[in-house]
Amino acid sequence: MTEFEPGSDRPAQRVHVDQVGYLPSAPKRAVAAVDAERFTVLEVGDGTVTLSGDLSEPVEDPDAGETVRRADFSALSDPGEYRVAVGHGEAESGGLRETAGESVTFRVGADVYDGTLADTVRLYTLKRSNTAIDDPVTGLDVPAGHTQDAEARMYFGDAFREEGDRLDASGGWYDAGDYGKYVPPGAVTVGQMLLAYERYPDAFEAGQCDLPVEGSDAERSEDRLPAADGEASLPDLLVEAKFELEWLERMQREDGAVYHKVAAREWPAIDEAPVDDDRERYVYGLSTFGTAQYAAAMAMAARVYADWAPEFADRALANARAAHDYLASNPEPEFRFDPDQDDGSGPYRKDTDREERFWAAAELLKTTGDTRYADHLEVRFADLFDAAVRAPVWDDTLSLGQWAYLTADAADDARADRLEAAFVDYADRLVADIEADGYRCALDTEGYHWASTKLALSKGGMLLLADAIEPDDRYVAGALDQLHYALGRTPTGYSYVTGQGTHPPRNPHDRLVEGTGTYLPGMVVSGANRNGDDECLAEYIAETDAPPAKCYVDATASYSANEWAIDYTAPIFLLLGHARTMAD
Ligand code: 9MR
């Protein structure tokens, strides 16, 4: 079996599976993009045929430019290592008379995603700015980078500071393959982590990711409450989210508003390690949409950390209230933009903010029960109660707000009921789309844009929220399908998470990776992007005329297909959290 297409480094397989694997109790499907009618599942090692059957009827998949058939081998539940083969006819042994294609090896097991969870969480730790890392697992060994952030300069003056003044903007994660630190994706990422924790508190544990920071034990014991069994300890996911929350706090102005980003005036070279980038760093911009996302994330933190770190939780609530007070007294959207603001960093620009204000008020209502927030929603945002549910992303967090509202004790019952119906309606439509898609991917043609993998995962997460409202196996299956997509059941044959599966991205667009020569597992990359938003990808699309779902290159130069960002991985935690509850 050849692993790669001749003369290329693209995967050769035409039988696609979740390259990491499947839970024993979960549905299991492979997608065959070759001409075949039968499939077998073979045990790796002795090649025993474990299961065989007919492939599904052909499914047209225009996004992949293929007609595919699916192999449903859900009946397989014995832990082990397997491959799926497809072909023609039936041999006496139960195998195929003629083989047309074979998948890579994958695993079935209750712990199958534990490594993915550990890698994805600890990647944030590895991406901590201003933090020395010596990680025995990946070999990453770097001194603290960008220590100048402790004395970042104001790029502009406001009522509280003058241009050039110093501000302590230390801490937080690097956003992506660059070294910028941006409030909106930071707040949304934390929000999605905390949402996953709130939904599946038992899935996230202390020590499960073996975090490579000296401080983490100390952080934990500082935060430890005297628990009855003496075992209480902050889960790794919450250790990491807290690190970002503490940076976000530093970005808040005295009047509650939140500055936008911290970055240099020019992009560092792709192979510049953090410690080598000693450029002056600036605090840029301020936005009401980012301030609202900050308020929402802090309001969630006030709930989530109340049992672990009560003082921190109290502070988070005060931060959230202050941010919301600013928004209430500044009702117009504001996105402060100064000349050359984006010369060395990403824009994360949004000039409207209603979806984010909704999220902020809904989280504050859920945390405090204070009817002022409910009144605020009624007076300012009544229409958004009836807006369609859609997958949350950094520039649209409405549905995080809708979810917060419908799960708030202080919600209006009729409104909450309508929102529940809207989530279920969204899920029913999405499940129908997933079932009609050859690869059971939630993306429509348009959705194969910059950060498509994130969008698929985020849509999957919405299905799990709908499942919490009205349990339905189809919702859970559709959600897991998005995890399978991210982990390699894709038209390209690539897994879109570094280090996961046989064909993960090997050349992510990432300065920490390039600058240190260290491969880092656990990065959800942007994935297929039909718009070819960088030269390298655009060239590939022009040369190959690739269909939307195949517009992907595993090349360092392709920042619009092969870069990781904090908010790309964020939606995976709901899915991994749910998967863990199915593993027991
Ligand atoms: O993820 C962002 C994507 O949704 C936008 O289309 C794109 C262009 O504005 O920017 C992406 O975010 C980048 C950010 O601006 C800077 N750091 C790297 C991020 C990932 O490419």
Coordinates of C-alpha atoms and ligand atoms in Angstrom, one line a residue:
M1 CA 0.0 0.0 0.0
T2 CA 1.5 3.3 -1.0
E3 CA 1.0 6.2 1.4
F4 CA 1.5 9.0 -1.0
E5 CA 0.5 9.9 -4.5
P6 CA 3.4 9.2 -6.9
G7 CA 5.7 12.2 -7.1
S8 CA 3.9 14.1 -4.5
D9 CA 3.5 14.3 -0.7
R10 CA -0.3 14.1 -0.9
P11 CA -2.0 11.1 0.7
A12 CA -2.7 8.3 -1.8
Q13 CA -5.6 6.7 0.1
R14 CA -9.1 6.8 -1.5
V15 CA -10.8 5.1 1.3
H16 CA -11.2 7.6 4.1
V17 CA -11.6 7.0 7.8
D18 CA -11.1 9.0 11.0
Q19 CA -7.4 8.3 11.1
V20 CA -7.3 8.5 14.8
G21 CA -10.2 6.1 15.3
Y22 CA -13.6 5.5 16.7
L23 CA -15.2 4.9 20.1
P24 CA -16.4 1.3 20.6
S25 CA -20.0 2.5 21.1
A26 CA -20.1 5.2 18.3
P27 CA -21.2 4.9 14.7
K28 CA -18.4 4.1 12.4
R29 CA -18.2 4.9 8.7
A30 CA -15.6 4.9 6.0
V31 CA -16.0 6.8 2.8
A32 CA -14.8 5.1 -0.5
A33 CA -13.9 7.4 -3.4
V34 CA -13.1 4.4 -5.7
D35 CA -15.3 2.2 -7.7
A36 CA -16.4 -0.7 -5.4
E37 CA -19.5 -2.4 -4.0
R38 CA -18.2 -4.3 -1.0
F39 CA -16.1 -3.6 2.1
T40 CA -14.3 -5.5 4.7
V41 CA -12.8 -4.4 8.0
L42 CA -9.4 -6.1 8.5
E43 CA -7.6 -6.5 11.8
V44 CA -4.1 -5.2 11.5
G45 CA -1.5 -7.8 12.3
D46 CA -3.0 -11.1 11.0
G47 CA -5.4 -9.5 8.5
T48 CA -8.4 -11.3 9.9
V49 CA -11.6 -10.2 8.3
T50 CA -13.6 -8.8 11.2
L51 CA -16.6 -7.6 9.4
S52 CA -17.8 -7.2 5.8
G53 CA -20.8 -5.8 4.0
D54 CA -22.2 -3.9 1.1
L55 CA -21.2 -0.3 0.5
S56 CA -24.0 2.2 0.5
E57 CA -25.7 3.5 -2.7
P58 CA -23.5 6.1 -4.5
V59 CA -23.6 9.6 -3.1
E60 CA -22.8 12.6 -5.3
D61 CA -20.5 15.0 -3.5
P62 CA -20.0 18.1 -5.6
D63 CA -17.8 19.8 -3.0
A64 CA -15.3 16.9 -3.3
G65 CA -15.9 16.5 -7.0
E66 CA -16.6 12.8 -6.4
T67 CA -19.2 10.1 -6.2
V68 CA -18.6 8.1 -3.1
R69 CA -20.0 5.2 -1.2
R70 CA -20.0 4.7 2.5
A71 CA -19.1 1.6 4.5
D72 CA -21.0 1.4 7.8
F73 CA -19.1 -0.8 10.2
S74 CA -20.8 0.5 13.4
A75 CA -21.3 -3.1 14.5
L76 CA -17.5 -3.3 15.2
S77 CA -16.9 -2.6 18.9
D78 CA -13.9 -4.7 19.8
P79 CA -10.9 -2.5 20.6
G80 CA -8.1 -3.0 18.2
E81 CA -6.3 -1.7 15.1
Y82 CA -8.0 -2.0 11.8
R83 CA -8.1 -1.0 8.2
V84 CA -11.1 -0.8 5.8
A85 CA -10.7 -2.3 2.4
V86 CA -13.2 -1.9 -0.4
G87 CA -13.6 -3.8 -3.7
H88 CA -15.7 -6.3 -5.6
G89 CA -17.1 -9.7 -5.0
E90 CA -16.9 -11.9 -2.0
A91 CA -14.2 -14.5 -1.4
E92 CA -14.9 -17.6 0.5
S93 CA -12.9 -16.3 3.5
G94 CA -15.4 -13.5 3.7
G95 CA -12.9 -11.1 2.2
L96 CA -13.0 -9.3 -1.1
R97 CA -12.4 -11.1 -4.4
E98 CA -10.8 -8.0 -5.8
T99 CA -9.5 -5.0 -3.7
A100 CA -9.9 -1.5 -5.1
G101 CA -8.6 0.5 -2.2
E102 CA -7.7 0.4 1.5
S103 CA -7.8 2.9 4.3
V104 CA -4.9 3.8 6.6
T105 CA -4.8 2.0 10.0
F106 CA -7.0 3.4 12.7
R107 CA -8.0 2.3 16.2
V108 CA -11.1 1.4 18.0
G109 CA -11.0 2.0 21.7
A110 CA -12.5 3.9 24.6
D111 CA -9.4 6.0 25.0
V112 CA -9.0 6.7 21.3
Y113 CA -9.2 10.5 21.5
D114 CA -7.3 10.9 24.8
G115 CA -4.1 11.8 22.9
T116 CA -5.9 14.3 20.8
L117 CA -7.4 16.0 23.8
A118 CA -4.0 16.1 25.5
D119 CA -2.3 17.5 22.4
T120 CA -4.9 20.1 21.7
V121 CA -4.9 21.5 25.2
R122 CA -1.2 21.4 25.7
L123 CA -0.6 23.2 22.4
Y124 CA -2.1 26.3 24.1
T125 CA 0.5 25.9 26.8
L126 CA 3.2 25.7 24.3
K127 CA 1.9 28.9 22.7
R128 CA 2.0 30.9 26.0
S129 CA 3.7 34.2 25.4
N130 CA 6.3 35.5 27.9
T131 CA 6.7 32.0 29.2
A132 CA 9.8 29.7 29.2
I133 CA 8.8 26.3 28.0
D134 CA 10.9 23.1 28.3
D135 CA 8.6 20.3 27.1
P136 CA 9.8 16.8 27.3
V137 CA 7.0 15.5 25.1
T138 CA 7.5 17.7 22.0
G139 CA 11.1 18.7 22.7
L140 CA 10.1 22.4 22.5
D141 CA 12.7 24.3 24.6
V142 CA 12.3 28.0 24.4
P143 CA 13.1 30.9 26.8
A144 CA 10.3 33.4 27.5
G145 CA 9.6 35.3 24.4
H146 CA 8.2 38.9 24.0
T147 CA 9.0 39.8 27.6
Q148 CA 8.7 43.4 26.2
D149 CA 4.9 42.9 26.4
A150 CA 5.2 43.8 30.1
E151 CA 6.0 47.3 28.9
A152 CA 3.9 47.5 25.7
R153 CA 3.4 51.0 24.3
M154 CA 0.1 52.6 23.6
Y155 CA -0.3 53.1 19.9
F156 CA -2.8 55.9 20.5
G157 CA -3.8 58.2 23.3
D158 CA -7.2 58.1 25.1
A159 CA -8.7 59.6 28.2
F160 CA -6.6 57.3 30.4
R161 CA -3.2 57.1 28.6
E162 CA -1.1 59.0 26.2
E163 CA 0.3 57.7 23.0
G164 CA 3.6 55.9 23.8
D165 CA 2.7 55.2 27.5
R166 CA 3.6 51.8 28.8
L167 CA 1.0 49.2 29.7
D168 CA 1.6 45.7 31.1
A169 CA 0.1 43.5 28.4
S170 CA 2.1 40.4 29.4
G171 CA 0.7 36.9 29.3
G172 CA -1.8 35.2 27.1
W173 CA -1.3 32.9 24.1
Y174 CA 0.1 33.8 20.8
D175 CA -2.9 33.9 18.5
A176 CA -1.8 31.6 15.7
G177 CA 1.3 31.2 13.5
D178 CA 2.0 34.9 14.3
Y179 CA 2.9 36.4 17.7
G180 CA 0.0 38.8 17.9
K181 CA -2.4 38.7 20.8
Y182 CA -6.0 39.7 20.0
V183 CA -8.9 40.1 22.4
P184 CA -11.8 38.8 20.2
P185 CA -10.4 35.3 19.4
G186 CA -9.0 35.1 22.9
A187 CA -12.4 35.7 24.5
V188 CA -14.2 33.4 22.1
T189 CA -11.7 30.6 22.6
V190 CA -12.0 30.9 26.4
G191 CA -15.8 31.0 26.0
Q192 CA -15.8 27.8 24.0
M193 CA -13.4 26.1 26.4
L194 CA -15.6 27.0 29.4
L195 CA -18.7 26.0 27.5
A196 CA -17.2 22.6 26.9
Y197 CA -16.3 22.3 30.6
E198 CA -19.8 23.4 31.7
R199 CA -21.4 20.8 29.4
Y200 CA -19.0 18.0 30.3
P201 CA -17.3 18.7 33.6
D202 CA -16.3 15.1 34.1
A203 CA -14.5 14.9 30.8
F204 CA -11.8 17.4 31.8
E205 CA -9.4 16.5 34.6
A206 CA -6.3 17.7 36.3
G207 CA -3.2 16.1 35.0
Q208 CA -4.8 14.6 31.9
C209 CA -2.6 16.7 29.5
D210 CA 0.6 16.7 31.4
L211 CA 1.0 20.4 31.0
P212 CA 4.6 21.4 30.5
V213 CA 4.7 24.5 32.7
E214 CA 6.5 24.7 35.9
G215 CA 3.9 27.0 37.2
S216 CA 0.9 24.7 36.7
D217 CA 1.3 22.8 39.9
A218 CA 1.7 26.0 41.8
E219 CA -1.3 27.5 40.0
R220 CA -3.3 24.5 40.9
S221 CA -2.5 24.4 44.6
E222 CA -3.0 28.2 44.9
D223 CA -6.5 27.6 43.4
R224 CA -7.2 24.5 45.3
L225 CA -10.2 24.6 47.7
P226 CA -10.2 22.3 50.7
A227 CA -12.3 19.6 49.2
A228 CA -13.9 16.8 51.2
D229 CA -11.6 14.2 49.7
G230 CA -8.6 16.4 49.4
E231 CA -8.4 15.6 45.7
A232 CA -9.9 18.7 44.1
S233 CA -7.6 20.2 41.6
L234 CA -8.1 22.5 38.7
P235 CA -8.6 20.6 35.4
D236 CA -5.9 21.2 32.8
L237 CA -8.4 22.9 30.4
L238 CA -9.2 25.4 33.1
V239 CA -5.6 26.0 34.0
E240 CA -5.0 27.0 30.4
A241 CA -8.2 29.1 30.0
K242 CA -7.3 31.0 33.2
F243 CA -3.9 31.9 31.7
E244 CA -5.6 33.7 28.8
L245 CA -8.3 35.2 31.1
E246 CA -5.5 36.8 33.2
W247 CA -4.1 38.4 30.0
L248 CA -7.5 39.6 29.0
E249 CA -7.9 41.3 32.3
R250 CA -4.8 43.4 31.6
M251 CA -6.4 44.6 28.4
Q252 CA -9.3 46.1 30.2
R253 CA -9.3 49.9 30.6
E254 CA -10.4 51.6 33.8
D255 CA -13.8 52.5 32.4
G256 CA -14.5 48.8 31.5
A257 CA -13.7 49.0 27.8
V258 CA -11.2 46.5 26.4
Y259 CA -8.3 47.3 24.1
H260 CA -8.1 45.3 20.9
K261 CA -4.7 43.7 20.4
V262 CA -0.9 43.6 21.2
A263 CA 1.5 43.3 18.3
A264 CA 4.5 44.8 16.6
R265 CA 4.5 47.2 13.7
E266 CA 5.8 44.7 11.3
W267 CA 5.4 40.9 10.9
P268 CA 8.3 38.9 12.2
A269 CA 9.9 36.5 9.6
I270 CA 8.4 33.1 9.5
D271 CA 11.5 31.5 11.0
E272 CA 11.9 33.9 13.8
A273 CA 11.7 32.3 17.3
P274 CA 9.7 34.2 19.9
V275 CA 12.8 35.2 21.9
D276 CA 14.4 36.7 18.7
D277 CA 11.5 39.0 18.1
D278 CA 12.5 41.9 20.2
R279 CA 10.5 44.5 18.3
E280 CA 8.6 47.1 20.3
R281 CA 5.1 45.9 20.9
Y282 CA 2.1 48.1 20.9
V283 CA -1.4 48.1 22.3
Y284 CA -3.8 48.8 19.3
G285 CA -7.4 49.7 19.0
L286 CA -10.4 49.2 21.1
S287 CA -13.7 47.7 20.1
T288 CA -17.2 47.3 21.5
F289 CA -17.6 43.9 20.0
G290 CA -14.4 42.7 21.7
T291 CA -15.4 44.3 24.9
A292 CA -18.7 42.4 24.7
Q293 CA -16.9 39.1 24.1
Y294 CA -14.7 39.8 27.0
A295 CA -17.7 40.5 29.2
A296 CA -19.2 37.2 28.1
A297 CA -16.1 35.2 28.8
M298 CA -15.5 36.8 32.1
A299 CA -19.1 36.2 33.2
M300 CA -18.6 32.5 32.3
A301 CA -15.4 32.4 34.2
A302 CA -17.2 33.8 37.3
R303 CA -19.4 30.7 37.2
V304 CA -16.8 28.1 36.2
Y305 CA -14.1 29.1 38.6
A306 CA -16.3 29.8 41.6
D307 CA -15.6 26.4 43.1
W308 CA -11.9 26.4 42.2
A309 CA -10.6 29.9 42.6
P310 CA -13.3 32.0 44.3
E311 CA -11.3 35.2 44.4
F312 CA -10.5 35.0 40.7
A313 CA -14.2 34.2 40.0
D314 CA -15.3 37.3 41.9
R315 CA -12.8 39.5 40.0
A316 CA -14.0 38.0 36.7
L317 CA -17.5 39.0 37.6
A318 CA -16.5 42.5 38.4
N319 CA -14.6 42.7 35.1
A320 CA -17.6 41.4 33.2
R321 CA -19.9 43.9 34.9
A322 CA -17.6 46.8 34.3
A323 CA -17.3 45.8 30.6
H324 CA -21.0 45.6 30.3
D325 CA -21.5 49.0 32.0
Y326 CA -19.3 50.5 29.5
L327 CA -21.3 49.0 26.7
A328 CA -24.6 50.1 28.2
S329 CA -23.4 53.7 28.3
N330 CA -21.8 53.4 24.9
P331 CA -24.7 52.0 22.8
E332 CA -23.2 52.6 19.4
P333 CA -20.7 50.1 17.9
E334 CA -17.1 51.3 18.0
F335 CA -14.1 49.9 16.3
R336 CA -11.1 52.1 16.9
F337 CA -8.7 52.0 14.0
D338 CA -5.5 54.0 13.7
P339 CA -3.4 54.3 10.6
D340 CA -1.1 51.4 10.0
Q341 CA -2.8 49.4 12.8
D342 CA -2.7 46.2 10.7
D343 CA 0.8 46.5 9.3
G344 CA 2.3 43.7 11.5
S345 CA -0.8 41.8 12.7
G346 CA -4.2 40.6 11.8
P347 CA -7.3 42.9 11.7
Y348 CA -10.0 40.9 13.5
R349 CA -12.2 43.8 12.5
K350 CA -15.9 43.9 13.1
D351 CA -17.8 47.2 12.9
T352 CA -21.1 45.9 14.3
D353 CA -21.5 44.3 17.7
R354 CA -25.1 43.3 18.4
E355 CA -24.5 39.5 18.4
E356 CA -21.7 40.1 20.9
R357 CA -23.6 42.4 23.1
F358 CA -26.4 39.8 23.2
W359 CA -23.9 37.1 24.3
A360 CA -22.5 39.4 27.1
A361 CA -25.9 40.3 28.6
A362 CA -27.1 36.6 28.4
E363 CA -24.0 35.3 30.2
L364 CA -24.3 38.0 32.8
L365 CA -27.9 37.1 33.3
K366 CA -27.1 33.4 33.6
T367 CA -24.3 34.1 36.1
T368 CA -26.0 36.7 38.3
G369 CA -29.8 36.3 37.7
D370 CA -29.9 40.1 37.7
T371 CA -33.0 41.1 35.8
R372 CA -31.3 44.3 34.6
Y373 CA -29.5 42.1 32.0
A374 CA -32.8 40.5 30.9
D375 CA -34.4 43.9 30.6
H376 CA -31.4 45.1 28.6
L377 CA -31.9 42.2 26.2
E378 CA -35.6 42.9 25.9
V379 CA -35.1 46.6 25.2
R380 CA -32.1 46.5 22.9
F381 CA -32.0 43.1 21.3
A382 CA -35.5 41.5 21.3
D383 CA -35.2 40.7 17.6
L384 CA -32.1 38.4 18.2
F385 CA -34.2 36.0 20.3
D386 CA -35.8 35.0 17.0
A387 CA -32.7 35.1 14.9
A388 CA -31.6 31.8 13.4
V389 CA -29.1 29.7 15.3
R390 CA -25.7 29.5 13.6
A391 CA -22.4 28.1 14.5
P392 CA -20.3 30.5 16.6
V393 CA -17.1 32.0 15.2
W394 CA -15.0 35.0 16.3
D395 CA -17.1 37.5 14.4
D396 CA -20.5 36.0 15.2
T397 CA -21.1 34.8 18.7
L398 CA -24.9 35.1 18.7
S399 CA -25.7 31.5 19.3
L400 CA -23.4 31.3 22.4
G401 CA -25.6 34.0 23.7
Q402 CA -28.8 32.2 22.7
W403 CA -27.5 29.1 24.5
A404 CA -26.6 31.1 27.6
Y405 CA -30.0 32.6 27.7
L406 CA -32.0 29.4 27.3
T407 CA -29.9 27.8 30.1
A408 CA -30.2 30.7 32.5
D409 CA -32.5 30.2 35.5
A410 CA -33.7 33.8 35.1
A411 CA -34.7 33.4 31.5
D412 CA -38.2 34.1 30.4
D413 CA -39.8 30.7 29.8
A414 CA -41.5 31.5 26.6
R415 CA -38.3 33.0 25.1
A416 CA -36.3 30.0 26.3
D417 CA -38.8 27.6 24.8
R418 CA -38.6 29.3 21.4
L419 CA -34.8 29.3 21.5
E420 CA -34.8 25.6 22.3
A421 CA -37.0 25.0 19.3
A422 CA -34.6 27.1 17.2
F423 CA -31.6 24.9 18.3
V424 CA -33.6 21.7 17.5
D425 CA -34.7 23.2 14.1
Y426 CA -31.1 24.1 13.3
A427 CA -29.9 20.6 14.3
D428 CA -32.6 18.9 12.2
R429 CA -31.6 20.8 9.1
L430 CA -27.9 20.4 9.7
V431 CA -28.3 16.6 10.2
A432 CA -30.1 16.4 6.9
D433 CA -27.2 18.3 5.2
I434 CA -24.7 16.0 6.9
E435 CA -26.5 12.9 5.8
A436 CA -26.6 14.1 2.2
D437 CA -22.9 15.0 2.1
G438 CA -20.6 12.2 0.9
Y439 CA -18.2 12.7 3.7
R440 CA -20.9 13.6 6.3
C441 CA -19.2 17.0 6.6
A442 CA -21.4 19.8 7.9
L443 CA -19.9 22.4 5.4
D444 CA -21.8 23.6 2.4
T445 CA -20.0 24.8 -0.6
E446 CA -19.6 28.3 0.8
G447 CA -18.3 27.0 4.0
Y448 CA -15.0 25.8 2.5
H449 CA -13.4 29.2 3.2
W450 CA -10.6 30.3 5.4
A451 CA -10.8 28.2 8.7
S452 CA -13.3 25.7 7.3
T453 CA -12.2 23.0 9.7
K454 CA -13.1 25.3 12.6
L455 CA -16.5 25.9 11.0
A456 CA -17.2 22.2 10.7
L457 CA -16.2 21.6 14.3
S458 CA -18.3 24.6 15.5
K459 CA -21.3 23.3 13.6
G460 CA -20.8 19.9 15.2
G461 CA -20.8 21.6 18.6
M462 CA -24.2 23.1 17.9
L463 CA -25.6 19.6 17.4
L464 CA -24.4 18.6 20.8
L465 CA -26.2 21.6 22.4
A466 CA -29.4 20.6 20.5
D467 CA -28.9 17.0 21.8
A468 CA -28.8 18.5 25.4
I469 CA -32.2 20.0 24.7
E470 CA -33.7 17.1 22.9
P471 CA -31.6 13.9 22.9
D472 CA -31.2 12.5 19.5
D473 CA -28.7 9.9 18.3
R474 CA -28.6 11.6 14.9
Y475 CA -27.3 14.8 16.5
V476 CA -24.5 13.0 18.3
A477 CA -23.6 11.1 15.2
G478 CA -23.5 14.3 13.1
A479 CA -21.4 16.0 15.7
L480 CA -18.9 13.1 15.8
D481 CA -18.8 13.2 12.0
Q482 CA -17.2 16.6 12.3
L483 CA -14.6 15.3 14.6
H484 CA -14.0 12.5 12.0
Y485 CA -13.7 15.1 9.3
A486 CA -11.1 17.1 11.3
L487 CA -9.2 13.9 12.1
G488 CA -8.8 12.7 8.5
R489 CA -12.0 11.4 6.9
T490 CA -11.6 14.1 4.3
P491 CA -11.6 14.3 0.5
T492 CA -7.9 15.2 0.5
G493 CA -6.9 12.3 2.8
Y494 CA -5.4 14.7 5.2
S495 CA -6.2 15.0 8.9
Y496 CA -6.4 18.7 9.7
V497 CA -4.9 18.4 13.1
T498 CA -1.1 18.2 13.5
G499 CA 0.2 15.0 14.9
Q500 CA -3.2 13.2 14.6
G501 CA -3.5 10.3 12.2
T502 CA -1.3 9.0 9.4
H503 CA -1.5 12.1 7.2
P504 CA -1.6 15.2 9.4
P505 CA -0.3 18.5 8.2
R506 CA 3.5 18.3 8.4
N507 CA 4.2 21.9 7.4
P508 CA 2.0 24.2 9.3
H509 CA 2.4 28.0 8.8
D510 CA 3.8 28.7 12.2
R511 CA 6.6 30.8 13.5
L512 CA 7.1 28.8 16.7
V513 CA 7.5 25.7 14.7
E514 CA 9.7 27.2 12.0
G515 CA 11.7 29.3 14.4
T516 CA 12.6 26.4 16.6
G517 CA 12.4 23.5 14.2
T518 CA 10.0 21.6 16.5
Y519 CA 7.0 19.9 15.2
L520 CA 4.0 20.6 17.5
P521 CA 1.0 18.3 17.6
G522 CA -2.5 19.4 18.4
M523 CA -3.0 22.3 16.0
V524 CA -6.3 22.4 14.1
V525 CA -5.4 24.0 10.8
S526 CA -7.6 26.2 8.6
G527 CA -8.1 23.4 6.1
A528 CA -9.8 23.4 2.6
N529 CA -10.2 27.0 1.4
R530 CA -11.8 27.4 -2.0
N531 CA -11.0 31.2 -2.0
G532 CA -7.2 30.6 -2.1
D533 CA -6.4 33.5 0.2
D534 CA -2.7 33.2 -0.2
E535 CA -0.4 32.9 -3.2
C536 CA 0.7 29.4 -2.5
L537 CA -2.9 28.0 -2.2
A538 CA -4.1 30.2 -5.1
E539 CA -1.5 28.7 -7.3
Y540 CA -2.4 25.2 -6.4
I541 CA -6.1 25.9 -7.1
A542 CA -5.3 27.5 -10.4
E543 CA -3.1 24.5 -11.4
T544 CA -5.4 21.7 -10.4
D545 CA -8.8 23.3 -10.6
A546 CA -9.5 21.6 -7.3
P547 CA -13.1 21.4 -6.1
P548 CA -13.9 23.3 -2.9
A549 CA -13.2 20.5 -0.4
K550 CA -9.8 19.8 -2.0
C551 CA -8.5 23.3 -2.0
Y552 CA -5.8 22.5 0.5
V553 CA -2.0 22.4 0.5
D554 CA 0.2 21.2 3.3
A555 CA 2.8 24.0 2.8
T556 CA 4.3 26.4 5.2
A557 CA 3.7 29.3 2.9
S558 CA -0.1 28.7 2.8
Y559 CA -1.4 30.7 5.7
S560 CA -5.0 30.5 4.5
A561 CA -5.0 26.7 4.5
N562 CA -2.3 25.5 6.8
E563 CA -2.2 27.8 9.8
W564 CA -3.4 27.0 13.3
A565 CA -5.2 29.7 15.4
I566 CA -6.5 29.6 19.0
D567 CA -10.1 29.8 17.8
Y568 CA -9.7 27.0 15.3
T569 CA -9.1 24.4 18.0
A570 CA -11.6 25.9 20.4
P571 CA -14.7 24.2 19.1
I572 CA -13.1 20.7 19.3
F573 CA -13.5 20.7 23.1
L574 CA -17.3 20.3 23.1
L575 CA -16.8 17.3 20.7
L576 CA -14.0 15.7 22.7
G577 CA -15.9 16.4 25.9
H578 CA -18.9 14.6 24.6
A579 CA -16.8 11.8 23.2
R580 CA -15.3 11.2 26.6
T581 CA -18.7 10.8 28.2
M582 CA -19.4 8.1 25.6
A583 CA -16.2 6.3 26.4
D584 CA -17.2 5.2 29.9
Ligands
9MR1 O1 -9.0 33.3 11.3 C1 -9.0 34.6 10.6 C2 -9.9 34.4 9.4 O2 -11.3 34.2 9.8 C3 -9.9 35.7 8.6 O3 -10.6 35.5 7.4 C4 -8.4 36.1 8.3 C5 -8.3 37.4 7.5 O4 -8.6 38.4 8.2 O5 -7.7 36.2 9.5 C6 -7.7 35.0 10.2 O6 -7.0 35.3 11.4 C7 -5.6 35.5 11.4 C8 -5.3 36.8 12.2 O7 -5.9 37.9 11.5 C9 -3.9 37.0 12.5 N1 -3.3 35.8 13.2 C10 -3.5 34.7 12.4 C11 -4.9 34.4 12.1 C12 -5.1 33.1 11.4 O8 -4.7 33.2 10.0

